CSV table of C-alpha atoms and ligand atoms in Angstrom, one decimal:
chain,number,residue,atom,x,y,z
A,14,MET,CA,0.1,-0.2,0.0
A,15,GLN,CA,3.0,2.5,0.6
A,16,GLN,CA,3.8,2.2,-3.1
A,17,ILE,CA,0.0,3.3,-3.7
A,18,THR,CA,0.1,6.1,-1.4
A,19,ASP,CA,3.8,7.4,-2.5
A,20,GLY,CA,2.1,7.2,-6.1
A,21,LEU,CA,-0.6,9.3,-5.2
A,22,ARG,CA,1.9,11.8,-3.6
A,23,ARG,CA,3.7,11.9,-6.8
A,24,PHE,CA,0.5,12.2,-8.9
A,25,ARG,CA,-0.3,15.5,-7.2
A,26,ARG,CA,3.0,16.8,-7.1
A,27,GLU,CA,4.5,15.6,-10.9
A,28,ALA,CA,1.7,14.5,-12.8
A,29,PHE,CA,-1.2,16.9,-12.1
A,30,PRO,CA,0.3,20.3,-12.5
A,31,PRO,CA,1.2,20.1,-16.3
A,32,ARG,CA,-2.5,19.0,-16.8
A,33,ALA,CA,-4.0,21.5,-14.4
A,34,ALA,CA,-5.9,22.9,-17.2
A,35,LEU,CA,-7.0,19.6,-18.9
A,36,PHE,CA,-8.5,18.4,-15.5
A,37,ALA,CA,-10.2,21.8,-15.1
A,38,ASP,CA,-11.9,21.5,-18.4
A,39,LEU,CA,-12.7,17.8,-17.6
A,40,ALA,CA,-14.4,18.7,-14.4
A,41,VAL,CA,-17.4,20.0,-16.5
A,42,ARG,CA,-17.1,18.1,-19.6
A,43,HIS,CA,-17.0,14.3,-20.3
A,44,ARG,CA,-16.9,13.3,-24.0
A,45,PRO,CA,-14.7,10.4,-24.1
A,46,GLY,CA,-14.4,9.0,-27.9
A,47,THR,CA,-13.7,5.4,-27.2
A,48,LEU,CA,-15.4,2.9,-24.9
A,49,PHE,CA,-12.4,0.2,-24.1
A,50,VAL,CA,-13.8,-3.4,-23.0
A,51,GLY,CA,-10.7,-5.0,-21.7
A,52,CYS,CA,-9.7,-7.6,-19.2
A,53,SER,CA,-9.2,-6.6,-15.6
A,54,ASP,CA,-5.7,-8.2,-15.8
A,55,SER,CA,-3.4,-6.0,-14.4
A,56,ARG,CA,-0.7,-6.4,-17.1
A,57,VAL,CA,-2.9,-4.6,-19.6
A,58,VAL,CA,-3.6,-0.9,-18.9
A,59,PRO,CA,-5.8,0.6,-21.6
A,60,GLU,CA,-4.5,4.4,-20.9
A,61,LEU,CA,-0.9,3.2,-21.2
A,62,ILE,CA,-1.0,1.0,-24.2
A,63,THR,CA,-3.3,3.5,-26.2
A,64,GLN,CA,-1.0,6.6,-25.0
A,65,SER,CA,-4.4,8.2,-23.7
A,66,GLU,CA,-4.9,11.2,-21.5
A,67,PRO,CA,-7.7,11.4,-18.9
A,68,GLY,CA,-11.1,11.9,-20.3
A,69,GLU,CA,-10.3,10.1,-23.6
A,70,LEU,CA,-11.2,6.3,-22.8
A,71,PHE,CA,-14.2,5.3,-21.0
A,72,VAL,CA,-13.0,1.7,-19.5
A,73,VAL,CA,-14.8,-1.1,-18.7
A,74,ARG,CA,-12.8,-4.0,-17.6
A,75,THR,CA,-14.0,-7.6,-16.6
A,76,ALA,CA,-12.5,-11.1,-16.2
A,77,GLY,CA,-11.8,-12.3,-19.7
A,78,ASN,CA,-13.1,-8.8,-21.0
A,79,LEU,CA,-16.8,-10.5,-21.4
A,80,VAL,CA,-19.6,-8.9,-22.2
A,81,PRO,CA,-22.9,-10.7,-21.0
A,82,PRO,CA,-25.5,-10.4,-23.9
A,83,HIS,CA,-28.4,-8.5,-23.9
A,84,PRO,CA,-30.8,-8.7,-21.8
A,85,ALA,CA,-28.8,-10.0,-18.6
A,86,GLY,CA,-31.0,-8.1,-16.2
A,87,PRO,CA,-29.3,-5.8,-13.6
A,88,ASP,CA,-25.8,-5.5,-14.8
A,89,GLY,CA,-23.0,-2.7,-14.5
A,90,ILE,CA,-21.3,-3.7,-17.5
A,91,ALA,CA,-24.5,-3.1,-19.8
A,92,ALA,CA,-25.2,0.0,-17.8
A,93,SER,CA,-21.8,1.0,-18.6
A,94,ILE,CA,-22.1,0.2,-22.4
A,95,GLU,CA,-25.7,2.2,-22.3
A,96,TYR,CA,-24.1,5.2,-20.8
A,97,ALA,CA,-21.0,5.2,-23.1
A,98,VAL,CA,-22.9,4.7,-26.4
A,99,GLY,CA,-26.1,6.5,-25.5
A,100,VAL,CA,-25.0,9.3,-23.7
A,101,LEU,CA,-21.6,10.1,-24.3
A,102,GLY,CA,-21.7,9.0,-27.9
A,103,VAL,CA,-18.4,7.3,-28.0
A,104,SER,CA,-17.6,6.8,-31.7
A,105,ASP,CA,-15.5,3.4,-31.4
A,106,VAL,CA,-15.6,0.4,-29.0
A,107,VAL,CA,-12.5,-1.5,-28.4
A,108,VAL,CA,-13.1,-5.3,-27.1
A,109,CYS,CA,-9.3,-6.0,-26.2
A,110,GLY,CA,-8.3,-9.6,-25.1
A,111,HIS,CA,-4.7,-10.4,-24.4
A,112,SER,CA,-2.0,-13.1,-24.4
A,113,GLY,CA,-1.7,-15.2,-21.3
A,114,CYS,CA,-5.3,-14.5,-20.1
A,115,GLY,CA,-5.8,-16.4,-16.6
A,116,ALA,CA,-9.6,-16.2,-17.4
A,117,MET,CA,-9.2,-18.1,-21.0
A,118,THR,CA,-6.9,-20.5,-19.4
A,119,ALA,CA,-9.3,-21.3,-16.7
A,120,LEU,CA,-11.8,-21.8,-19.8
A,121,VAL,CA,-9.4,-24.1,-21.7
A,122,THR,CA,-7.9,-26.3,-18.8
A,123,GLY,CA,-10.9,-26.0,-16.1
A,124,GLU,CA,-8.4,-26.0,-13.5
A,125,GLY,CA,-9.1,-24.4,-10.0
A,126,LEU,CA,-12.6,-23.5,-11.0
A,127,ASP,CA,-14.5,-25.8,-8.3
A,128,ARG,CA,-12.9,-23.6,-5.6
A,129,LEU,CA,-13.7,-20.3,-7.5
A,130,PRO,CA,-17.8,-20.5,-7.8
A,131,SER,CA,-18.0,-17.3,-8.7
A,132,VAL,CA,-15.6,-17.0,-11.4
A,133,ALA,CA,-17.0,-20.2,-12.6
A,134,ALA,CA,-20.4,-18.5,-13.0
A,135,TRP,CA,-19.2,-15.5,-15.0
A,136,LEU,CA,-17.0,-17.7,-17.2
A,137,ARG,CA,-20.1,-19.4,-18.3
A,138,HIS,CA,-20.3,-16.3,-21.0
A,139,GLY,CA,-17.2,-17.5,-22.6
A,140,ALA,CA,-17.8,-21.3,-22.2
A,141,GLY,CA,-19.5,-21.7,-25.7
A,142,VAL,CA,-16.5,-19.8,-27.2
A,143,ALA,CA,-13.8,-22.3,-25.7
A,144,ALA,CA,-15.8,-25.2,-26.7
A,145,GLU,CA,-15.8,-23.9,-30.3
A,146,ALA,CA,-12.3,-22.8,-30.4
A,147,ASP,CA,-10.8,-25.4,-28.8
A,148,PRO,CA,-12.4,-28.6,-30.1
A,149,GLY,CA,-10.6,-31.3,-28.3
A,150,ALA,CA,-7.3,-30.4,-29.2
A,151,ALA,CA,-6.0,-31.6,-25.6
A,152,ASP,CA,-2.7,-32.8,-27.1
A,153,ALA,CA,-1.7,-29.0,-28.3
A,154,PRO,CA,0.3,-26.9,-26.1
A,155,VAL,CA,-2.0,-25.0,-23.8
A,156,GLU,CA,-0.3,-21.5,-24.7
A,157,ASP,CA,-1.6,-22.1,-28.5
A,158,ARG,CA,-4.9,-23.5,-27.2
A,159,VAL,CA,-5.3,-20.4,-25.3
A,160,ALA,CA,-4.1,-18.1,-28.0
A,161,ALA,CA,-7.2,-19.2,-29.9
A,162,VAL,CA,-9.6,-18.9,-27.3
A,163,VAL,CA,-8.3,-15.5,-26.7
A,164,ARG,CA,-9.1,-14.5,-30.1
A,165,ALA,CA,-12.2,-16.4,-30.5
A,166,ASN,CA,-13.3,-14.7,-27.5
A,167,VAL,CA,-12.9,-10.9,-28.8
A,168,VAL,CA,-14.9,-11.9,-31.8
A,169,THR,CA,-17.8,-13.3,-29.8
A,170,GLN,CA,-17.8,-10.3,-27.3
A,171,LEU,CA,-18.1,-8.1,-30.3
A,172,ASP,CA,-21.4,-10.1,-31.4
A,173,ARG,CA,-22.5,-10.0,-27.7
A,174,LEU,CA,-22.1,-6.0,-28.0
A,175,ARG,CA,-24.3,-6.0,-30.9
A,176,THR,CA,-27.0,-7.5,-29.0
A,177,HIS,CA,-27.1,-4.3,-27.0
A,178,PRO,CA,-30.0,-2.1,-28.7
A,179,VAL,CA,-28.0,1.0,-27.9
A,180,VAL,CA,-25.1,-0.6,-29.7
A,181,ALA,CA,-27.1,-1.8,-32.6
A,182,GLU,CA,-29.0,1.5,-33.1
A,183,ALA,CA,-25.7,3.4,-33.2
A,184,LEU,CA,-24.2,0.8,-35.5
A,185,ASP,CA,-27.4,1.3,-37.9
A,186,ARG,CA,-27.0,4.9,-37.7
A,187,ARG,CA,-23.0,4.5,-38.8
A,188,ALA,CA,-22.4,6.5,-35.8
A,189,LEU,CA,-20.3,3.6,-34.1
A,190,THR,CA,-17.4,1.5,-35.1
A,191,LEU,CA,-16.2,-2.1,-33.3
A,192,HIS,CA,-12.9,-2.8,-33.0
A,193,GLY,CA,-11.5,-6.3,-31.9
A,194,TRP,CA,-8.0,-6.2,-30.3
A,195,VAL,CA,-5.6,-8.6,-28.9
A,196,TYR,CA,-2.5,-7.5,-26.9
A,197,ASP,CA,0.6,-9.3,-26.2
A,198,ILE,CA,2.2,-8.7,-22.9
A,199,ALA,CA,5.7,-9.7,-23.9
A,200,SER,CA,6.1,-7.3,-27.0
A,201,GLY,CA,3.2,-4.8,-26.5
A,202,ALA,CA,2.1,-5.3,-29.8
A,203,VAL,CA,-1.8,-5.4,-30.6
A,204,GLU,CA,-3.4,-7.4,-33.5
A,205,ALA,CA,-6.7,-6.0,-34.8
A,206,TYR,CA,-9.7,-8.3,-36.2
A,207,ASP,CA,-10.6,-8.0,-39.7
A,208,ARG,CA,-14.3,-8.8,-40.0
A,209,GLY,CA,-13.9,-9.1,-44.1
A,210,THR,CA,-11.2,-11.9,-43.6
A,211,GLY,CA,-12.2,-13.1,-40.2
A,212,ARG,CA,-8.5,-12.8,-39.3
A,213,PHE,CA,-6.4,-11.0,-36.9
A,214,ALA,CA,-3.4,-8.9,-38.5
A,215,PRO,CA,-0.9,-6.9,-36.4
A,216,LEU,CA,-1.6,-3.2,-36.4
A,217,PRO,CA,1.3,-1.0,-37.9
A,218,CYS,CA,3.6,0.1,-35.0
B,315,ZN,ZN1,-7.2,-11.7,-19.1
């Protein structure tokens, strides 16, 4: 915790002053351009990897960057999507998976979930993906199986987003673009999904 409070002091002393005008503006204005749906994993930091300033990204992070389909009942993720798209009017949504995702690994291996009932219940939103993308290739290296499921999961969560009425309506008006990314922790590289080819390709750096 000491590291966190030290960081807070450094923020107030060093990072805040050069951005004072930005924060004064943001105190009365909230118009992010992008809704970023990422994994809760501490190694995937949306603002860092996109080099975004405060006010630019509206961020939703869940285990496995999963988006429950609509309607899911009272649901903080649906509420955030509805607010970002319907009220804030973001023009882009990024769903970002990542290498070595613990949630996707749990889906592939099934290990440890018997002790984690809430995690197991949440991961049902990705269970169909794992079954489809990893059809019994049990002899393949786990990393390769996880990599395949990570990519398939991003595509599925993009489809889930489209089930949310506010997203479907914005897409109909051509006011919204959906993007599927996979971030590689070791290299910092990002692959983007091309709906035309059905494949992921490196984003130029
Ligand atoms: Zn993850």
